[in-house]
Amino acid sequence: GGAGGAGDFGRRTAIVVLSCQRPEYLQKTLTSLFRLDGIEDHTVIISQDGNHGEVQEVAMRYVDGGGGKVKHVYNSMRVSHADKGDQAAVHYIADHYKFVLTHVFDRLEGFDAAVLLEEDMQVSPDFLQMFRDTRPLLDQDDTLMCVSSWNDNGYRSLDLGAKRLFRSGFFPGLGWMLKKELWDELKGKWPKSQWDHWMRVDSQSKGRDCIVPELSRNHNIGIEGATVHSSAFTSRLQNIAFADVPPSSFGDLSYLLKPKYTSYVMELLASSAPVPFRKALEGSGGFGARGSVSRVGYVREEWHKIAERAGLYVSQWPRGQFEHVSIIKKGGATLLLFDKRQSSLAPEGEGERPGALYINKGAQGDSCEAACGFQGRKCDKRWFDQVNNCKDLEKHFPCESCSYEVGPDIPVYVSDRAHPNGGICLITDAISTCGARHHSTSRLCPCV
């Protein structure tokens, strides 16, 4: 692109800051944003949810000094979610994202991409540079859906390349860029709550990846937020490294295109030494000596154990993985963690595959033990991840939409039409069990 490319990127890419009721955080975020080289090329939209006076004052100071390039808008789609109890916040946030994406792409003209930030995210000096340099990848590779500035596993204790980027099959959100085409695809079915979980559901993600930096380009300053509590903040977010490096080119990024990146991961796996799971847990998580490359196969119900041992984000579902392979560097050693059941890149003889797997749907209220037993088969809980997707649910049930929920009976179709989620199919990142049942749902079951 050259200089023309940079100017074009600025003109056609809106920078959006979603804000609600934390004026002092918004001030810090905007201070870091307006320090950036090239910010003057962009239209910056500060979108306010609700009518907090001080938030408006902070926003208007930037509008007044912004020479027409800074806009302040109110979420005109706001409705009350007071009846949603502790789920109110995630409903307000989903509505606000829908409003601001509609505003940027459908009401304004001339934007083909947007970078979305929230009011508690300080950005690194090369934040814009990263999005500018990666923007062409979204046009070149239709297996990509976004670029994010946040690495869930970007801990200080790990070896993080200042300029290295990677592909993640887990949508990170948190300071991210999308193209208008993605919004066109999603807007007709935008969810009522938990929009980020919904983005990870296969009927939205469609197996696409996001580009992520090893070293995060935004720093979450919010100790108390709608979905973060201070104990979580102190234990995790403050241990995430933050790039405080001046802007410079990220170089040739063709290594991130899917064919090249897949080859790179396959070669790394082929050159790695296998470490048994138990041995990795007893030791350092599988890391070898400086300069070594090792690999550990895991099954998802034991992921949290190896994640904790290796110093990664501990959750039910790996974050930052590509084709179910996580690549981590520490103390000069490289470790590959691969899902033995799900990764198509698992080395020969080290993957686990079901023999004959039969997918059976249960009657409303039945467990998978009952549903499989009815066919003279047994439910095998090892293979829930094979059926925990919208594609299989849609083959077996008349799903009106497909969304995310937590529960041991999921994947399910909510067959009880009187239920608030009636007609919807649900997938989960929790661990499903054969015996679970819910009186309003019909389960999808892995039977052998």
Short mmCIF file of C-alpha atoms in Angstrom, two decimals:
data_model
loop_
_atom_site.label_atom_id
_atom_site.label_comp_id
_atom_site.label_asym_id
_atom_site.label_seq_id
_atom_site.Cartn_x
_atom_site.Cartn_y
_atom_site.Cartn_z
CA GLY A 1 0.00 0.00 0.00
CA GLY A 2 2.56 2.78 0.56
CA ALA A 3 1.40 6.20 1.78
CA GLY A 4 -1.71 6.09 -0.40
CA GLY A 5 -2.71 2.82 1.22
CA ALA A 6 -2.33 4.30 4.70
CA GLY A 7 -4.49 7.32 3.82
CA ASP A 8 -7.11 5.09 2.25
CA PHE A 9 -7.15 2.89 5.36
CA GLY A 10 -7.72 5.97 7.53
CA ARG A 11 -10.52 7.31 5.39
CA ARG A 12 -12.36 4.00 5.07
CA THR A 13 -11.92 2.63 8.61
CA ALA A 14 -13.97 4.05 11.48
CA ILE A 15 -12.57 3.86 15.02
CA VAL A 16 -15.40 3.24 17.47
CA VAL A 17 -15.29 3.62 21.25
CA LEU A 18 -18.27 2.17 23.11
CA SER A 19 -18.87 3.92 26.42
CA CYS A 20 -21.41 3.79 29.20
CA GLN A 21 -20.76 5.11 32.69
CA ARG A 22 -17.05 5.25 33.46
CA PRO A 23 -15.84 8.75 32.46
CA GLU A 24 -12.38 8.44 34.04
CA TYR A 25 -11.66 5.22 32.08
CA LEU A 26 -13.03 6.77 28.88
CA GLN A 27 -10.69 9.72 29.39
CA LYS A 28 -7.65 7.41 29.69
CA THR A 29 -8.70 5.38 26.65
CA LEU A 30 -9.24 8.47 24.49
CA THR A 31 -5.95 10.01 25.68
CA SER A 32 -4.08 6.89 24.48
CA LEU A 33 -6.07 6.78 21.22
CA PHE A 34 -5.54 10.43 20.25
CA ARG A 35 -1.79 10.15 20.84
CA LEU A 36 -1.48 7.69 17.95
CA ASP A 37 0.31 8.50 14.70
CA GLY A 38 -2.30 8.60 11.94
CA ILE A 39 -5.37 8.94 14.18
CA GLU A 40 -6.16 12.23 12.38
CA ASP A 41 -6.85 10.23 9.19
CA HIS A 42 -9.76 8.38 10.86
CA THR A 43 -13.29 9.26 11.85
CA VAL A 44 -13.56 8.45 15.58
CA ILE A 45 -17.06 7.68 16.84
CA ILE A 46 -17.67 7.78 20.60
CA SER A 47 -20.91 5.89 21.15
CA GLN A 48 -22.63 6.42 24.48
CA ASP A 49 -25.11 3.97 26.01
CA GLY A 50 -27.37 5.80 28.46
CA ASN A 51 -27.07 9.46 29.42
CA HIS A 52 -24.28 9.70 32.00
CA GLY A 53 -23.42 13.43 32.12
CA GLU A 54 -19.68 13.14 32.73
CA VAL A 55 -19.26 10.57 29.94
CA GLN A 56 -20.90 13.07 27.58
CA GLU A 57 -18.59 15.86 28.83
CA VAL A 58 -15.46 13.77 28.18
CA ALA A 59 -16.73 12.86 24.68
CA MET A 60 -17.67 16.44 23.79
CA ARG A 61 -14.21 17.77 24.68
CA TYR A 62 -12.81 15.53 21.92
CA VAL A 63 -15.62 16.38 19.48
CA ASP A 64 -14.96 20.11 19.96
CA GLY A 65 -11.21 19.69 19.40
CA GLY A 66 -11.49 17.07 16.67
CA GLY A 67 -11.93 19.26 13.59
CA GLY A 68 -15.08 17.41 12.48
CA LYS A 69 -13.41 13.98 12.57
CA VAL A 70 -14.70 13.06 16.05
CA LYS A 71 -18.39 12.27 16.51
CA HIS A 72 -20.47 11.58 19.61
CA VAL A 73 -23.62 9.50 19.23
CA TYR A 74 -26.19 8.13 21.68
CA ASN A 75 -27.45 4.57 21.41
CA SER A 76 -30.89 5.38 20.01
CA MET A 77 -31.87 1.69 20.13
CA ARG A 78 -31.57 1.53 23.93
CA VAL A 79 -34.40 -0.36 25.68
CA SER A 80 -34.69 -1.26 29.35
CA HIS A 81 -33.42 -4.65 30.53
CA ALA A 82 -34.24 -4.00 34.18
CA ASP A 83 -36.24 -7.26 34.21
CA LYS A 84 -33.17 -9.34 33.26
CA GLY A 85 -31.55 -9.29 36.72
CA ASP A 86 -27.87 -10.20 36.65
CA GLN A 87 -28.14 -10.77 32.88
CA ALA A 88 -29.07 -7.12 32.21
CA ALA A 89 -25.49 -6.01 31.48
CA VAL A 90 -24.86 -8.56 28.71
CA HIS A 91 -28.17 -7.55 27.08
CA TYR A 92 -27.29 -3.83 27.15
CA ILE A 93 -23.83 -4.54 25.69
CA ALA A 94 -25.19 -6.69 22.82
CA ASP A 95 -27.75 -3.98 21.98
CA HIS A 96 -25.05 -1.30 22.03
CA TYR A 97 -22.81 -3.21 19.62
CA LYS A 98 -25.78 -3.71 17.30
CA PHE A 99 -26.56 0.00 17.39
CA VAL A 100 -23.04 1.19 16.72
CA LEU A 101 -22.35 -1.32 13.92
CA THR A 102 -25.67 -0.36 12.30
CA HIS A 103 -24.72 3.32 12.65
CA VAL A 104 -21.24 2.94 11.12
CA PHE A 105 -22.02 0.56 8.27
CA ASP A 106 -25.69 1.13 7.44
CA ARG A 107 -26.35 4.79 8.28
CA LEU A 108 -23.03 6.43 7.51
CA GLU A 109 -21.39 6.03 4.11
CA GLY A 110 -17.88 5.24 3.01
CA PHE A 111 -16.62 2.85 5.70
CA ASP A 112 -15.57 -0.65 4.64
CA ALA A 113 -14.10 -1.58 8.05
CA ALA A 114 -14.26 -0.57 11.71
CA VAL A 115 -12.07 -1.00 14.78
CA LEU A 116 -14.10 -1.42 17.97
CA LEU A 117 -12.87 -0.47 21.44
CA GLU A 118 -14.57 -0.25 24.81
CA GLU A 119 -14.17 2.59 27.30
CA ASP A 120 -11.62 0.78 29.49
CA MET A 121 -8.97 -0.15 26.92
CA GLN A 122 -5.74 1.79 26.67
CA VAL A 123 -4.07 1.21 23.33
CA SER A 124 -0.41 0.71 22.48
CA PRO A 125 1.55 3.24 20.36
CA ASP A 126 1.48 0.85 17.36
CA PHE A 127 -2.21 -0.12 17.73
CA LEU A 128 -3.25 1.58 14.46
CA GLN A 129 -0.12 0.37 12.66
CA MET A 130 -1.08 -3.24 13.41
CA PHE A 131 -4.59 -2.81 12.00
CA ARG A 132 -3.30 -0.88 8.98
CA ASP A 133 -0.74 -3.59 8.16
CA THR A 134 -3.17 -6.50 8.66
CA ARG A 135 -6.16 -4.93 6.86
CA PRO A 136 -5.19 -6.37 3.42
CA LEU A 137 -5.21 -9.91 4.90
CA LEU A 138 -8.98 -9.66 5.43
CA ASP A 139 -9.38 -9.10 1.68
CA GLN A 140 -6.84 -11.74 0.64
CA ASP A 141 -8.04 -14.61 2.87
CA ASP A 142 -11.73 -15.44 3.25
CA THR A 143 -10.90 -17.88 6.06
CA LEU A 144 -10.33 -14.83 8.29
CA MET A 145 -13.13 -12.96 10.07
CA CYS A 146 -11.32 -10.38 12.19
CA VAL A 147 -8.10 -8.91 13.55
CA SER A 148 -7.90 -8.44 17.33
CA SER A 149 -5.42 -6.54 19.48
CA TRP A 150 -5.84 -8.91 22.46
CA ASN A 151 -4.06 -12.21 23.18
CA ASP A 152 -5.84 -14.24 25.88
CA ASN A 153 -2.56 -16.08 26.45
CA GLY A 154 -0.28 -13.06 26.21
CA TYR A 155 1.18 -13.54 29.69
CA ARG A 156 4.37 -11.83 30.82
CA SER A 157 5.84 -15.20 31.85
CA LEU A 158 5.84 -16.42 28.21
CA ASP A 159 8.16 -15.58 25.28
CA LEU A 160 6.16 -13.13 23.17
CA GLY A 161 7.45 -11.83 19.84
CA ALA A 162 7.04 -8.04 19.72
CA LYS A 163 6.03 -8.14 16.05
CA ARG A 164 4.77 -11.73 15.74
CA LEU A 165 1.12 -12.37 14.90
CA PHE A 166 -0.76 -15.67 14.85
CA ARG A 167 -4.08 -17.19 13.77
CA SER A 168 -6.69 -18.00 16.40
CA GLY A 169 -9.88 -20.01 15.88
CA PHE A 170 -11.25 -18.48 19.10
CA PHE A 171 -12.81 -15.03 18.60
CA PRO A 172 -11.08 -12.74 21.13
CA GLY A 173 -13.10 -9.52 20.74
CA LEU A 174 -11.52 -6.77 22.88
CA GLY A 175 -10.20 -4.13 20.49
CA TRP A 176 -10.93 -5.77 17.13
CA MET A 177 -11.45 -4.96 13.46
CA LEU A 178 -14.09 -6.30 11.11
CA LYS A 179 -15.08 -5.62 7.52
CA LYS A 180 -18.51 -4.36 6.49
CA GLU A 181 -19.14 -7.70 4.74
CA LEU A 182 -19.02 -9.52 8.07
CA TRP A 183 -21.59 -7.13 9.52
CA ASP A 184 -23.82 -7.65 6.45
CA GLU A 185 -23.65 -11.38 7.18
CA LEU A 186 -24.44 -11.07 10.92
CA LYS A 187 -26.81 -8.14 11.25
CA GLY A 188 -30.02 -10.00 10.42
CA LYS A 189 -29.46 -12.44 13.31
CA TRP A 190 -27.58 -10.37 15.91
CA PRO A 191 -28.17 -11.87 19.38
CA LYS A 192 -30.01 -10.35 22.35
CA SER A 193 -27.16 -11.04 24.76
CA GLN A 194 -23.65 -12.54 25.07
CA TRP A 195 -22.69 -11.32 21.60
CA ASP A 196 -19.03 -12.38 21.94
CA HIS A 197 -19.92 -16.00 22.84
CA TRP A 198 -22.37 -15.96 19.93
CA MET A 199 -19.57 -14.89 17.56
CA ARG A 200 -17.74 -18.11 18.50
CA VAL A 201 -20.70 -20.33 17.57
CA ASP A 202 -19.97 -22.17 14.32
CA SER A 203 -23.02 -20.80 12.47
CA GLN A 204 -21.33 -17.36 12.81
CA SER A 205 -17.61 -18.19 12.82
CA LYS A 206 -17.92 -20.82 10.03
CA GLY A 207 -14.46 -22.14 10.88
CA ARG A 208 -12.82 -18.76 10.26
CA ASP A 209 -9.93 -17.40 12.29
CA CYS A 210 -8.85 -14.04 13.66
CA ILE A 211 -5.35 -12.57 13.47
CA VAL A 212 -3.95 -11.82 16.93
CA PRO A 213 -0.61 -10.38 18.14
CA GLU A 214 1.48 -12.45 20.58
CA LEU A 215 1.96 -9.21 22.52
CA SER A 216 -1.40 -7.52 23.20
CA ARG A 217 -1.94 -4.05 21.72
CA ASN A 218 -4.55 -3.00 24.25
CA HIS A 219 -4.45 -2.97 28.01
CA ASN A 220 -7.64 -3.41 30.00
CA ILE A 221 -7.68 -0.74 32.70
CA GLY A 222 -11.14 -1.56 34.04
CA ILE A 223 -10.96 -3.08 37.50
CA GLU A 224 -14.75 -3.23 37.78
CA GLY A 225 -16.75 -3.73 34.62
CA ALA A 226 -20.06 -5.20 33.52
CA THR A 227 -18.53 -8.66 33.11
CA VAL A 228 -15.23 -8.40 35.03
CA HIS A 229 -14.81 -8.41 38.81
CA SER A 230 -11.71 -7.09 40.55
CA SER A 231 -10.45 -10.50 41.72
CA ALA A 232 -10.46 -11.74 38.12
CA PHE A 233 -8.79 -8.54 37.03
CA THR A 234 -5.94 -8.75 39.49
CA SER A 235 -5.24 -12.44 39.00
CA ARG A 236 -5.33 -12.45 35.22
CA LEU A 237 -5.58 -9.22 33.29
CA GLN A 238 -2.71 -7.46 35.02
CA ASN A 239 -0.40 -10.36 34.12
CA ILE A 240 -1.04 -9.87 30.40
CA ALA A 241 1.91 -8.13 28.73
CA PHE A 242 1.25 -4.90 26.85
CA ALA A 243 3.20 -3.63 23.82
CA ASP A 244 4.76 -0.30 24.61
CA VAL A 245 6.73 -0.10 21.38
CA PRO A 246 6.84 2.74 18.85
CA PRO A 247 5.09 2.08 15.54
CA SER A 248 7.09 0.36 12.81
CA SER A 249 6.09 -1.96 9.99
CA PHE A 250 4.97 -5.49 10.85
CA GLY A 251 6.72 -6.62 7.68
CA ASP A 252 5.62 -9.31 5.22
CA LEU A 253 2.51 -10.89 6.74
CA SER A 254 1.95 -13.54 4.06
CA TYR A 255 3.01 -16.17 6.66
CA LEU A 256 -0.47 -15.69 8.18
CA LEU A 257 -2.39 -16.76 5.06
CA LYS A 258 -4.05 -20.10 5.75
CA PRO A 259 -2.06 -22.47 3.47
CA LYS A 260 1.28 -21.08 4.66
CA TYR A 261 0.26 -20.95 8.29
CA THR A 262 -1.11 -24.52 8.21
CA SER A 263 2.19 -25.76 6.71
CA TYR A 264 4.11 -23.94 9.42
CA VAL A 265 2.09 -25.63 12.21
CA MET A 266 2.37 -29.05 10.55
CA GLU A 267 6.16 -28.69 10.20
CA LEU A 268 6.44 -27.60 13.83
CA LEU A 269 4.42 -30.65 14.94
CA ALA A 270 6.52 -32.95 12.76
CA SER A 271 9.74 -31.61 14.29
CA SER A 272 8.47 -31.87 17.89
CA ALA A 273 9.21 -34.54 20.50
CA PRO A 274 6.13 -36.21 22.06
CA VAL A 275 5.60 -35.84 25.82
CA PRO A 276 2.93 -38.02 27.49
CA PHE A 277 0.10 -36.02 29.09
CA ARG A 278 0.72 -37.41 32.62
CA LYS A 279 4.42 -36.62 32.42
CA ALA A 280 3.66 -33.07 31.25
CA LEU A 281 1.33 -32.56 34.23
CA GLU A 282 3.93 -33.81 36.69
CA GLY A 283 6.63 -31.64 35.15
CA SER A 284 6.65 -28.21 33.57
CA GLY A 285 3.54 -28.65 31.41
CA GLY A 286 5.58 -30.24 28.62
CA PHE A 287 8.19 -27.52 28.02
CA GLY A 288 11.62 -28.95 27.29
CA ALA A 289 15.06 -27.35 27.40
CA ARG A 290 15.90 -24.07 25.65
CA GLY A 291 15.71 -24.54 21.88
CA SER A 292 13.53 -27.69 22.11
CA VAL A 293 10.13 -28.25 20.48
CA SER A 294 7.75 -30.64 22.24
CA ARG A 295 4.12 -31.67 21.85
CA VAL A 296 1.44 -32.89 24.25
CA GLY A 297 -1.90 -34.37 23.19
CA TYR A 298 -4.86 -33.69 25.50
CA VAL A 299 -8.60 -34.38 25.69
CA ARG A 300 -10.82 -31.38 26.32
CA GLU A 301 -12.12 -32.42 29.75
CA GLU A 302 -8.50 -32.30 30.93
CA TRP A 303 -7.52 -29.11 29.07
CA HIS A 304 -7.81 -26.95 32.22
CA LYS A 305 -5.13 -29.08 33.95
CA ILE A 306 -2.52 -28.73 31.22
CA ALA A 307 -3.42 -25.04 30.66
CA GLU A 308 -2.76 -24.27 34.32
CA ARG A 309 0.49 -26.24 34.33
CA ALA A 310 1.75 -24.55 31.15
CA GLY A 311 0.78 -21.06 32.42
CA LEU A 312 -2.11 -20.37 30.03
CA TYR A 313 -5.63 -19.01 30.42
CA VAL A 314 -7.55 -21.66 32.36
CA SER A 315 -10.99 -22.36 30.93
CA GLN A 316 -13.17 -25.20 29.67
CA TRP A 317 -12.26 -24.36 26.09
CA PRO A 318 -8.78 -23.45 24.75
CA ARG A 319 -8.33 -19.86 23.60
CA GLY A 320 -5.87 -18.79 20.92
CA GLN A 321 -5.73 -22.22 19.25
CA PHE A 322 -5.45 -22.85 15.51
CA GLU A 323 -7.11 -26.08 14.26
CA HIS A 324 -7.13 -27.17 17.93
CA VAL A 325 -3.37 -26.68 18.31
CA SER A 326 -1.97 -24.12 20.78
CA ILE A 327 1.63 -22.95 20.27
CA ILE A 328 3.38 -21.52 23.34
CA LYS A 329 6.95 -20.38 23.88
CA LYS A 330 8.63 -20.08 27.27
CA GLY A 331 12.26 -19.97 28.37
CA GLY A 332 13.37 -20.47 24.76
CA ALA A 333 11.37 -23.72 24.41
CA THR A 334 8.33 -24.28 22.18
CA LEU A 335 5.32 -26.33 23.28
CA LEU A 336 2.47 -27.53 21.07
CA LEU A 337 -0.73 -28.64 22.78
CA PHE A 338 -3.17 -30.46 20.48
CA ASP A 339 -6.67 -31.83 21.01
CA LYS A 340 -6.37 -35.55 20.30
CA ARG A 341 -10.02 -35.88 19.26
CA GLN A 342 -10.59 -32.67 17.40
CA SER A 343 -7.38 -31.55 15.73
CA SER A 344 -7.10 -32.48 12.07
CA LEU A 345 -3.36 -31.81 12.42
CA ALA A 346 -2.78 -34.42 15.17
CA PRO A 347 0.29 -36.51 14.25
CA GLU A 348 -0.44 -39.95 12.80
CA GLY A 349 -1.34 -42.51 15.47
CA GLU A 350 -1.77 -39.83 18.16
CA GLY A 351 -5.28 -38.67 17.41
CA GLU A 352 -8.35 -40.39 18.86
CA ARG A 353 -11.21 -41.04 16.46
CA PRO A 354 -14.53 -42.69 17.20
CA GLY A 355 -15.13 -45.99 15.40
CA ALA A 356 -18.72 -45.91 14.20
CA LEU A 357 -20.38 -42.85 15.72
CA TYR A 358 -24.14 -42.55 15.47
CA ILE A 359 -25.76 -39.20 16.09
CA ASN A 360 -29.16 -39.72 17.71
CA LYS A 361 -31.65 -37.10 18.75
CA GLY A 362 -33.47 -37.54 22.03
CA ALA A 363 -37.14 -36.99 22.81
CA GLN A 364 -37.94 -33.87 24.85
CA GLY A 365 -36.75 -34.33 28.44
CA ASP A 366 -34.70 -37.45 27.73
CA SER A 367 -31.07 -37.95 28.68
CA CYS A 368 -28.54 -39.18 26.10
CA GLU A 369 -28.34 -42.47 28.00
CA ALA A 370 -32.03 -42.94 27.18
CA ALA A 371 -31.78 -41.62 23.61
CA CYS A 372 -28.88 -43.94 22.71
CA GLY A 373 -30.34 -46.86 24.68
CA PHE A 374 -33.56 -46.57 22.68
CA GLN A 375 -31.49 -47.41 19.56
CA GLY A 376 -29.71 -50.28 21.34
CA ARG A 377 -26.55 -48.17 21.65
CA LYS A 378 -24.54 -46.46 24.38
CA CYS A 379 -23.85 -42.76 24.87
CA ASP A 380 -20.09 -42.07 24.75
CA LYS A 381 -19.30 -38.76 26.43
CA ARG A 382 -15.89 -38.55 24.72
CA TRP A 383 -17.55 -37.52 21.46
CA PHE A 384 -19.86 -34.68 22.54
CA ASP A 385 -17.54 -32.18 20.84
CA GLN A 386 -18.18 -33.98 17.54
CA VAL A 387 -21.90 -33.11 17.77
CA ASN A 388 -21.61 -29.81 19.70
CA ASN A 389 -22.08 -27.63 16.62
CA CYS A 390 -24.90 -25.87 14.81
CA LYS A 391 -24.39 -27.77 11.58
CA ASP A 392 -25.32 -31.13 13.14
CA LEU A 393 -28.12 -29.62 15.22
CA GLU A 394 -29.60 -28.05 12.07
CA LYS A 395 -29.52 -31.42 10.28
CA HIS A 396 -31.61 -33.01 13.02
CA PHE A 397 -33.86 -30.21 14.32
CA PRO A 398 -35.80 -27.24 12.85
CA CYS A 399 -33.52 -24.67 14.59
CA GLU A 400 -34.77 -21.09 14.18
CA SER A 401 -31.29 -19.93 15.19
CA CYS A 402 -28.25 -21.32 16.93
CA SER A 403 -26.75 -19.77 20.04
CA TYR A 404 -24.56 -20.27 23.10
CA GLU A 405 -25.51 -21.39 26.58
CA VAL A 406 -23.93 -23.25 29.50
CA GLY A 407 -25.28 -26.61 30.65
CA PRO A 408 -24.38 -30.32 30.79
CA ASP A 409 -27.37 -31.26 28.56
CA ILE A 410 -26.18 -29.14 25.62
CA PRO A 411 -26.04 -29.49 22.53
CA VAL A 412 -29.85 -29.28 22.43
CA TYR A 413 -32.89 -28.04 20.59
CA VAL A 414 -35.29 -26.16 22.88
CA SER A 415 -38.36 -28.09 21.77
CA ASP A 416 -40.67 -26.61 24.41
CA ARG A 417 -42.27 -23.71 22.51
CA ALA A 418 -43.44 -22.11 25.78
CA HIS A 419 -39.82 -21.73 26.93
CA PRO A 420 -38.24 -18.24 26.36
CA ASN A 421 -35.66 -19.91 24.07
CA GLY A 422 -38.27 -22.11 22.34
CA GLY A 423 -37.24 -23.08 18.80
CA ILE A 424 -33.56 -22.24 19.32
CA CYS A 425 -30.64 -24.66 19.11
CA LEU A 426 -27.84 -24.28 21.66
CA ILE A 427 -24.19 -25.26 21.80
CA THR A 428 -21.84 -24.86 24.77
CA ASP A 429 -18.21 -24.64 25.90
CA ALA A 430 -19.03 -26.60 29.06
CA ILE A 431 -18.40 -30.34 29.45
CA SER A 432 -21.54 -32.32 28.52
CA THR A 433 -22.64 -35.50 30.29
CA CYS A 434 -24.62 -38.52 29.09
CA GLY A 435 -27.05 -38.44 32.02
CA ALA A 436 -28.09 -34.78 31.93
CA ARG A 437 -31.63 -33.89 30.90
CA HIS A 438 -33.88 -30.83 30.87
CA HIS A 439 -37.67 -30.93 30.62
CA SER A 440 -37.72 -28.26 27.86
CA THR A 441 -34.99 -29.60 25.56
CA SER A 442 -34.28 -32.39 23.09
CA ARG A 443 -30.64 -33.47 23.13
CA LEU A 444 -28.27 -34.38 20.31
CA CYS A 445 -26.29 -37.45 21.39
CA PRO A 446 -23.08 -39.25 20.38
CA CYS A 447 -23.97 -42.95 20.44
CA VAL A 448 -21.72 -45.97 19.80
#
